Tab-separated table of C-alpha atoms in Angstrom:
chain	number	residue	atom	x	y	z
A	16	MET	CA	94.184	82.595	99.355
A	17	PRO	CA	93.721	82.705	95.313
A	18	ARG	CA	90.346	82.562	94.108
A	19	SER	CA	91.351	79.163	92.245
A	20	GLU	CA	91.635	77.200	96.161
A	21	LEU	CA	88.441	79.093	97.428
A	22	PHE	CA	87.207	75.487	97.256
A	23	PRO	CA	88.384	72.947	99.650
A	24	PRO	CA	87.995	69.210	97.944
A	25	ILE	CA	84.704	67.445	98.018
A	26	ASP	CA	83.627	64.171	97.767
A	27	PRO	CA	80.150	63.033	95.755
A	28	TYR	CA	77.179	62.421	97.606
A	29	ALA	CA	75.928	60.518	95.075
A	30	THR	CA	77.503	58.220	92.227
A	31	GLY	CA	75.717	55.844	89.598
A	32	ARG	CA	76.064	53.552	86.531
A	33	MET	CA	73.582	54.393	83.546
A	34	ALA	CA	72.859	51.466	81.015
A	35	VAL	CA	72.615	54.149	77.735
A	36	ASP	CA	72.173	51.314	75.723
A	37	ASP	CA	73.365	47.665	75.141
A	38	ILE	CA	77.180	48.310	74.531
A	39	HIS	CA	77.774	51.240	77.105
A	40	THR	CA	77.466	52.461	81.083
A	41	VAL	CA	78.442	55.533	81.813
A	42	TYR	CA	79.473	57.029	84.898
A	43	TRP	CA	78.130	59.772	86.876
A	44	GLU	CA	78.308	61.274	89.918
A	45	GLN	CA	76.912	64.586	92.209
A	46	CYS	CA	78.549	66.882	94.719
A	47	GLY	CA	77.799	69.945	96.092
A	48	ASN	CA	74.494	71.415	97.579
A	49	PRO	CA	71.919	68.587	96.983
A	50	ARG	CA	69.598	72.001	96.594
A	51	GLY	CA	71.783	74.086	95.362
A	52	VAL	CA	71.782	75.244	91.545
A	53	PRO	CA	72.535	72.474	89.399
A	54	VAL	CA	76.004	72.487	87.288
A	55	VAL	CA	77.304	69.813	84.641
A	56	PHE	CA	80.891	69.637	84.168
A	57	LEU	CA	81.534	68.255	80.500
A	58	HIS	CA	85.392	66.622	80.331
A	59	GLY	CA	87.264	66.984	77.123
A	60	GLY	CA	88.756	64.938	74.698
A	61	PRO	CA	86.599	63.523	73.920
A	62	GLY	CA	87.162	60.441	75.817
A	63	ALA	CA	89.590	62.211	78.676
A	64	GLY	CA	86.978	61.841	81.261
A	65	ALA	CA	86.632	63.153	84.400
A	66	SER	CA	88.769	63.915	87.624
A	67	PRO	CA	88.182	64.256	91.448
A	68	THR	CA	90.015	68.092	90.624
A	69	HIS	CA	87.011	68.841	88.029
A	70	ARG	CA	84.694	69.369	91.324
A	71	ARG	CA	87.206	72.266	92.572
A	72	PHE	CA	85.984	74.897	89.793
A	73	PHE	CA	82.405	75.077	91.489
A	74	ASP	CA	81.576	76.442	94.848
A	75	PRO	CA	80.090	73.606	97.061
A	76	GLN	CA	78.325	75.107	98.963
A	77	HIS	CA	76.358	77.079	96.326
A	78	TYR	CA	76.033	74.375	93.391
A	79	ARG	CA	74.762	71.450	92.994
A	80	ILE	CA	77.607	69.419	90.747
A	81	VAL	CA	76.821	66.787	88.113
A	82	ILE	CA	79.626	65.129	85.800
A	83	MET	CA	79.318	62.261	83.832
A	84	ASP	CA	81.879	60.726	82.539
A	85	GLN	CA	81.005	60.239	78.032
A	86	ARG	CA	80.793	57.061	76.644
A	87	GLY	CA	83.909	55.173	76.515
A	88	ALA	CA	85.895	57.956	78.761
A	89	GLY	CA	87.088	57.547	81.789
A	90	ARG	CA	85.017	55.644	84.463
A	91	SER	CA	82.691	54.587	81.686
A	92	THR	CA	82.425	51.479	80.171
A	93	PRO	CA	83.701	49.540	77.503
A	94	LEU	CA	86.419	51.712	78.008
A	95	GLY	CA	87.366	53.395	74.497
A	96	GLU	CA	84.217	51.931	73.056
A	97	VAL	CA	83.924	53.626	69.632
A	98	ARG	CA	80.963	51.825	68.793
A	99	ARG	CA	77.292	53.105	68.857
A	100	ASN	CA	79.666	56.540	70.474
A	101	ASP	CA	78.664	60.278	68.554
A	102	THR	CA	77.874	63.694	69.446
A	103	ASP	CA	74.007	63.243	69.103
A	104	LEU	CA	74.363	60.051	71.228
A	105	LEU	CA	76.256	61.774	73.799
A	106	ILE	CA	73.373	64.706	73.591
A	107	GLU	CA	70.555	62.247	74.429
A	108	ASP	CA	72.935	60.260	77.238
A	109	LEU	CA	72.944	63.851	78.877
A	110	GLU	CA	69.396	64.368	78.878
A	111	ARG	CA	68.477	60.786	80.130
A	112	LEU	CA	70.774	61.900	82.646
A	113	ARG	CA	69.153	65.420	83.621
A	114	ARG	CA	65.646	63.523	83.407
A	115	HIS	CA	67.287	60.466	85.857
A	116	LEU	CA	68.619	63.199	88.318
A	117	GLY	CA	65.400	65.540	88.462
A	118	VAL	CA	67.010	68.517	87.022
A	119	GLU	CA	64.901	71.357	85.265
A	120	ARG	CA	67.386	73.406	83.820
A	121	TRP	CA	71.471	73.097	84.514
A	122	HIS	CA	74.443	75.509	83.662
A	123	LEU	CA	77.069	73.798	81.352
A	124	PHE	CA	80.861	73.987	82.052
A	125	GLY	CA	83.213	72.474	79.378
A	126	GLY	CA	86.477	72.995	78.050
A	127	SER	CA	88.488	71.875	74.714
A	128	TRP	CA	86.363	69.224	73.311
A	129	GLY	CA	83.953	69.810	76.802
A	130	SER	CA	83.132	73.211	75.050
A	131	THR	CA	82.241	71.599	71.785
A	132	LEU	CA	79.235	69.024	73.502
A	133	ALA	CA	78.363	72.440	75.547
A	134	LEU	CA	77.512	74.300	72.433
A	135	ALA	CA	75.841	71.519	70.998
A	136	TYR	CA	73.898	70.356	74.078
A	137	ALA	CA	72.112	73.833	74.366
A	138	GLN	CA	71.656	74.247	70.476
A	139	ALA	CA	69.792	71.124	70.625
A	140	HIS	CA	67.634	71.777	74.086
A	141	PRO	CA	68.232	75.836	74.924
A	142	GLU	CA	65.250	75.506	77.485
A	143	ARG	CA	67.652	73.209	79.315
A	144	CYS	CA	70.002	75.928	79.901
A	145	LEU	CA	70.414	78.567	82.325
A	146	GLY	CA	74.143	79.481	81.133
A	147	LEU	CA	77.427	78.256	79.172
A	148	MET	CA	80.708	78.522	80.792
A	149	LEU	CA	83.168	78.061	78.097
A	150	ARG	CA	87.396	77.064	77.784
A	151	GLY	CA	89.930	76.152	75.015
A	152	ILE	CA	87.106	76.831	72.059
A	153	PHE	CA	87.220	73.753	69.630
A	154	LEU	CA	84.775	73.782	67.113
A	155	MET	CA	85.463	70.522	65.256
A	156	ARG	CA	86.434	71.686	62.053
A	157	LYS	CA	88.523	70.315	59.234
A	158	GLN	CA	90.802	73.320	59.810
A	159	GLU	CA	91.922	72.591	63.248
A	160	ILE	CA	91.850	68.696	63.293
A	161	ASP	CA	94.631	69.076	60.914
A	162	TRP	CA	96.108	71.983	62.677
A	163	PHE	CA	96.711	69.767	65.897
A	164	LEU	CA	97.769	66.657	63.331
A	165	TYR	CA	100.179	68.514	61.809
A	166	GLN	CA	100.557	71.878	62.102
A	167	MET	CA	101.158	72.119	65.720
A	168	LYS	CA	104.838	71.160	64.907
A	169	VAL	CA	105.246	75.152	64.144
A	170	ILE	CA	105.252	75.446	68.270
A	171	PHE	CA	105.772	72.240	69.479
A	172	PRO	CA	108.628	70.537	66.861
A	173	GLU	CA	110.171	67.748	69.314
A	174	ALA	CA	107.038	66.519	70.794
A	175	TRP	CA	105.438	66.469	67.091
A	176	GLN	CA	108.734	64.307	66.258
A	177	SER	CA	108.191	62.143	69.052
A	178	PHE	CA	104.151	62.068	67.452
A	179	ILE	CA	104.986	61.285	64.091
A	180	ASN	CA	107.800	58.430	64.514
A	181	HIS	CA	105.591	56.263	65.622
A	182	ILE	CA	104.230	55.961	62.185
A	183	PRO	CA	106.502	54.891	59.266
A	184	PRO	CA	107.713	57.544	56.996
A	185	ALA	CA	105.694	55.653	54.226
A	186	GLU	CA	102.792	56.053	56.022
A	187	ARG	CA	102.860	59.779	57.121
A	188	ASP	CA	101.080	61.701	54.272
A	189	ASP	CA	97.562	60.577	56.625
A	190	LEU	CA	98.213	60.351	60.199
A	191	LEU	CA	95.030	60.101	61.610
A	192	GLU	CA	94.572	57.030	59.326
A	193	ALA	CA	97.858	55.446	60.402
A	194	TYR	CA	97.067	56.356	63.651
A	195	TRP	CA	93.395	54.421	63.398
A	196	ARG	CA	95.029	51.338	62.351
A	197	ARG	CA	96.836	50.829	65.076
A	198	LEU	CA	94.124	52.302	67.650
A	199	ASP	CA	92.182	49.531	66.476
A	200	ALA	CA	93.698	46.344	65.862
A	201	ARG	CA	93.520	43.623	67.662
A	202	GLU	CA	96.710	43.643	69.745
A	203	PRO	CA	96.819	45.321	72.716
A	204	ALA	CA	99.916	46.112	73.185
A	205	VAL	CA	99.892	47.791	69.813
A	206	ARG	CA	96.671	49.814	70.824
A	207	MET	CA	98.496	50.525	73.885
A	208	ALA	CA	101.133	51.912	72.360
A	209	ALA	CA	99.576	54.040	69.454
A	210	ALA	CA	97.705	55.476	72.764
A	211	ARG	CA	100.419	56.558	74.580
A	212	ALA	CA	102.229	58.113	71.921
A	213	TRP	CA	98.695	60.325	70.658
A	214	SER	CA	98.030	60.996	74.563
A	215	ILE	CA	101.255	62.034	75.461
A	216	TYR	CA	101.498	64.552	72.553
A	217	GLU	CA	98.321	66.091	73.269
A	218	GLY	CA	100.078	66.920	77.034
A	219	ALA	CA	102.947	68.060	75.928
A	220	CYS	CA	101.574	70.738	74.105
A	221	SER	CA	99.012	71.518	76.093
A	222	SER	CA	100.412	74.166	78.604
A	223	LEU	CA	102.592	76.774	78.115
A	224	LEU	CA	105.237	75.675	80.398
A	225	PRO	CA	106.772	72.416	80.510
A	226	SER	CA	104.448	70.555	82.656
A	227	PRO	CA	105.909	66.743	83.480
A	228	GLU	CA	102.973	65.713	85.968
A	229	LEU	CA	100.773	66.785	83.059
A	230	ILE	CA	102.765	64.609	80.698
A	231	ALA	CA	102.849	61.651	82.761
A	232	ALA	CA	99.313	61.927	83.863
A	233	SER	CA	98.847	61.690	79.717
A	234	GLY	CA	100.575	58.423	79.204
A	235	GLU	CA	98.799	56.625	82.151
A	236	ASP	CA	97.272	54.299	79.990
A	237	ASN	CA	93.628	54.164	80.776
A	238	HIS	CA	93.522	57.805	80.456
A	239	ALA	CA	95.815	57.587	77.159
A	240	LEU	CA	93.197	54.174	75.790
A	241	GLY	CA	90.288	56.346	76.478
A	242	LEU	CA	91.329	59.601	74.671
A	243	ALA	CA	93.516	58.777	72.077
A	244	ARG	CA	90.824	56.030	70.158
A	245	ILE	CA	87.955	58.493	71.204
A	246	GLU	CA	89.453	61.171	69.943
A	247	ALA	CA	90.937	59.794	66.924
A	248	HIS	CA	87.185	57.944	66.293
A	249	TYR	CA	85.705	61.327	66.268
A	250	PHE	CA	88.184	63.205	64.277
A	251	ARG	CA	87.543	60.385	61.680
A	252	ALA	CA	83.601	60.418	61.853
A	253	ASN	CA	81.652	62.263	63.377
A	254	ARG	CA	82.399	65.719	62.410
A	255	PHE	CA	79.583	68.191	61.831
A	256	THR	CA	77.649	68.956	58.898
A	257	PRO	CA	77.509	71.029	57.776
A	258	GLU	CA	81.058	71.875	59.078
A	259	ASP	CA	80.213	75.131	60.618
A	260	ARG	CA	76.958	73.852	62.559
A	261	LEU	CA	77.961	75.163	66.007
A	262	LEU	CA	78.886	78.556	64.633
A	263	ARG	CA	75.780	78.268	61.762
A	264	ASP	CA	73.319	77.625	64.951
A	265	LEU	CA	74.188	80.371	67.470
A	266	PRO	CA	71.060	82.764	67.151
A	267	ARG	CA	69.391	79.232	69.497
A	268	ILE	CA	71.397	80.112	72.405
A	269	ARG	CA	72.567	83.579	71.498
A	270	HIS	CA	70.090	85.204	74.252
A	271	LEU	CA	71.767	82.813	77.531
A	272	PRO	CA	74.274	84.473	79.572
A	273	ALA	CA	77.932	82.928	78.280
A	274	VAL	CA	81.476	82.924	79.792
A	275	ILE	CA	84.230	82.204	77.085
A	276	VAL	CA	87.968	82.277	79.267
A	277	GLN	CA	91.116	81.333	76.483
A	278	GLY	CA	94.309	80.977	76.994
A	279	ARG	CA	96.485	83.347	74.450
A	280	TYR	CA	98.701	80.679	73.746
A	281	ASP	CA	96.485	77.583	73.682
A	282	ILE	CA	98.502	75.564	70.721
A	283	VAL	CA	96.244	72.645	71.204
A	284	CYS	CA	92.569	74.699	70.496
A	285	PRO	CA	94.311	78.014	69.107
A	286	ILE	CA	92.703	81.344	69.847
A	287	SER	CA	91.771	82.272	66.462
A	288	SER	CA	88.641	79.949	67.064
A	289	ALA	CA	87.502	81.460	70.277
A	290	ASP	CA	88.002	84.971	68.418
A	291	GLU	CA	85.464	83.843	65.769
A	292	LEU	CA	82.793	82.460	68.420
A	293	HIS	CA	82.790	85.450	70.137
A	294	ARG	CA	82.793	87.189	67.067
A	295	ALA	CA	79.557	85.370	66.393
A	296	TRP	CA	77.938	85.709	70.117
A	297	PRO	CA	79.056	89.298	71.078
A	298	GLU	CA	77.048	88.958	74.087
A	299	ALA	CA	79.233	86.533	75.421
A	300	ASP	CA	81.540	87.418	78.305
A	301	TYR	CA	84.938	86.875	76.430
A	302	ARG	CA	88.219	86.469	79.055
A	303	ILE	CA	91.467	86.195	77.115
A	304	VAL	CA	94.152	84.649	79.580
A	305	ALA	CA	97.603	87.006	78.680
A	306	ASP	CA	100.023	83.872	80.080
A	307	ALA	CA	98.167	80.818	79.544
A	308	GLY	CA	98.084	77.824	77.172
A	309	HIS	CA	95.207	75.118	77.130
A	310	SER	CA	95.639	73.282	80.020
A	311	ALA	CA	92.428	74.121	82.979
A	312	MET	CA	95.016	73.448	85.551
A	313	GLU	CA	96.958	76.861	84.896
A	314	PRO	CA	96.992	79.460	86.991
A	315	GLY	CA	95.326	82.178	85.185
A	316	ILE	CA	93.049	79.610	83.414
A	317	ARG	CA	91.853	78.052	86.383
A	318	ALA	CA	91.196	81.488	88.058
A	319	ALA	CA	89.568	82.644	85.022
A	320	LEU	CA	87.229	79.342	85.342
A	321	VAL	CA	86.262	80.163	89.225
A	322	GLN	CA	85.641	83.607	88.591
A	323	ALA	CA	82.998	82.591	85.858
A	324	THR	CA	81.529	80.015	88.228
A	325	GLU	CA	81.402	82.782	91.255
A	326	ARG	CA	79.814	85.458	88.622
A	327	PHE	CA	77.576	82.594	87.760
A	328	LYS	CA	76.062	82.256	91.138
A	329	ASP	CA	73.488	85.247	90.423
A	330	VAL	CA	72.121	83.383	87.165
A	331	ARG	CA	69.398	81.320	88.043
């Protein structure tokens, strides 16, 4: 049996909704072993939300698995809400949830934007972290955002052409602002059409081999709206100052055990960012998956992540 299929489907033993301010209520769940080693799953996007599949990276006999849909994402409400939605507030939400659940220290497991949030949280609260399991590294820098908006066409020209076809030629010099005007439009149909175009573009570029299932899931209304609105909002208004903050502040967490899993052919979050992170953090275990792109569900990535959670069983 492949290592990625070792763990059976598991249902939550506890779920809840936590009001974090007068706008946002976030969804959380726990599954696995109530007395196990805590690990928190941080989903990507930002805005993608979590799914039952994400529970299966962890051995439910060993781990106390905590999952939270971040502000405006997944089962959190309001869906796609960008007011009072930034990285520092997401870190506050995680701390509020940690205290609410009575967790002293936990592992952080995050891919793509989830790797960004894991690094930012760990650097803010290193004393609350057991270790970090990271995948598809994204450091929220201008070069990475520009790559997503303009340069993925080098590998995926058809997907990029569909992406820009949603925007009139006169507005294509600034795709981010052009999309944001539509994603923030009053008319629901305008918002939804832009969100679907954005999300399908990302989904189409996220796997090494074509994945009709991934593209179909990317076009689902709730997923597309949360992902596109919040992702565009963060790209516009929630960059780090200074831009290299996550690399600059690595000394705060270099004592923590870490694993970095990166697809060699990840086009959404190119391997150059993972390489920079590892060069700044040579103590981290760096695993390049030779036959994978961005998606955590690709066989090589999935297996490497399960192997990481198995290795981290010894870290308490």
